[in-house]
Amino acid sequence: MSKSTNSSTFATSGGSSTSGASAADDATAGKAGKGGHGIRISGVSRTYPGMSRPAVDDVSLDIAPGEFMTFLGPSGSGKTTMLSMIAGFAGLSTGSISVDGADISRLKPHRRNLGVVFQHYALFPHMSVARNIGFPLRQRRLPKGEVQAKVAEALALVRLEEFADRLPKQLSGGQQQRVALARAVVYNPRALLMDEPLGALDKKLRDQLQGEIARMHRELGMTFVFVTHDQEEALTLSDRIAVFNEGRLEQVGTPTELYESPQTLFVAQFLGESNVFSGTTDGRPAVVRPERLHLHPSADTVPDGHLWREARVTAIAYVGNHHRIGLHFSDGSTGSAMRLAGTELPARPGETVLACWDPRNHSLVTG
Ligand SMILES: Nc1ncnc2c1ncn2[C@@H]1O[C@H](COP(=O)(O)OP(=O)(O)O)[C@@H](O)[C@H]1O
Ligand SMILES: [Mg+2]
């Protein structure tokens, strides 16, 4: 996936035509060449007054220029607190945060030059779409002509050219969130921070806007920091994902790394389905993804070097393009295997099988 830094090459997926949406002359000014700006989080903690446990606990993370970084974790794991500290809405108890090497920890939010979007769009209800988007520019006292040009460019970016004169209440939730996105990037911030921006939308709109956000990222080349508790959303959008659990970073990696090589039980179980087997050579549990597990009627057919556990097939569910085979292992634990639809099913419910896997396909994890 190449990251275009040319503002006039608009992707045309999604069907709507964007020809003629080319930007004003200075539109590329802030597109900081390839890659935007890097954010470094060093040993950051925050303990809210009266709380015994830190909401964010000694987090260190480098976000690369132009990267799409997602904070993923369950509710209460510290994602919003971490994002708020980057934005400047919450103070740090320890550590520092820098952009391009300069410490921003003590700057007021508006001095950090970061765009922010929340779950609830927080548009000004009495202002038109265009005036909403132009607001940060007027605040920065840009000349009128420049405001108009930048607003036009931002409207084109989120494909709302025809809605410039509407009021927020005359827009759908998805459109309102696109206005919020346009308003957050119109002044060319050093990064865009988003806290569950799709959380209030229904599934279809959410999918649509996911595509829009991915396209914006490609077109702007800007650093994006995105918060979600939805693993699918994180896997779809991100260059890398930082998994949060109880205020701590569990693991940071590309979607593939996290899925194929989880380092902790938490990551294995939060992202995708896992079979967890104890009793490996070094004592750590082994995680095997359902598609890596093969079912055999007897030990004769298990390939040399593969490991196996006895299991009873509990149920077989047809899930769109594959079958999910529920398993009950002899040690009492449960798990699943997966087969593409159209392939022969290896067993029937009630049958006992050997669930086997190539040890190269398991990940040893820490509890
Ligand atoms: N303003 C606050 N005052 C006290 N505790 C808070 C406040 N905001 C969040 N917390 C606590 O900090 C922890 C992390 O919360 P948060 O950062 O909102 O997590 P997430 O965004 O992952 O759901 C939770 O235990 C939450 O209850
Ligand atoms: Mg939150």
JSON list of C-alpha atoms and ligand atoms in Angstrom, two decimals, residues 73-81 119 195-196 227-229, ligand 2:
[
{"chain": "A", "resi": 73, "resn": "GLY", "atom": "CA", "xyz": [-7.81, -2.82, 24.01]},
{"chain": "A", "resi": 74, "resn": "PRO", "atom": "CA", "xyz": [-10.91, -3.51, 26.06]},
{"chain": "A", "resi": 75, "resn": "SER", "atom": "CA", "xyz": [-12.90, -0.79, 27.76]},
{"chain": "A", "resi": 76, "resn": "GLY", "atom": "CA", "xyz": [-10.96, 0.71, 30.66]},
{"chain": "A", "resi": 77, "resn": "SER", "atom": "CA", "xyz": [-7.54, -0.36, 29.39]},
{"chain": "A", "resi": 78, "resn": "GLY", "atom": "CA", "xyz": [-6.23, 3.22, 29.18]},
{"chain": "A", "resi": 79, "resn": "LYS", "atom": "CA", "xyz": [-6.57, 4.03, 25.45]},
{"chain": "A", "resi": 80, "resn": "THR", "atom": "CA", "xyz": [-8.47, 7.30, 25.87]},
{"chain": "A", "resi": 81, "resn": "THR", "atom": "CA", "xyz": [-6.19, 8.40, 28.70]},
{"chain": "A", "resi": 119, "resn": "GLN", "atom": "CA", "xyz": [-16.78, 9.42, 19.00]},
{"chain": "A", "resi": 195, "resn": "ASP", "atom": "CA", "xyz": [-10.85, 8.21, 19.73]},
{"chain": "A", "resi": 196, "resn": "GLU", "atom": "CA", "xyz": [-13.35, 5.54, 18.62]},
{"chain": "A", "resi": 227, "resn": "VAL", "atom": "CA", "xyz": [-8.30, 4.24, 19.17]},
{"chain": "A", "resi": 228, "resn": "THR", "atom": "CA", "xyz": [-10.70, 1.31, 19.04]},
{"chain": "A", "resi": 229, "resn": "HIS", "atom": "CA", "xyz": [-11.82, -1.70, 21.06]},
{"chain": "B", "resi": 2, "resn": "MG", "atom": "MG", "xyz": [-11.99, 5.20, 25.65]}
]
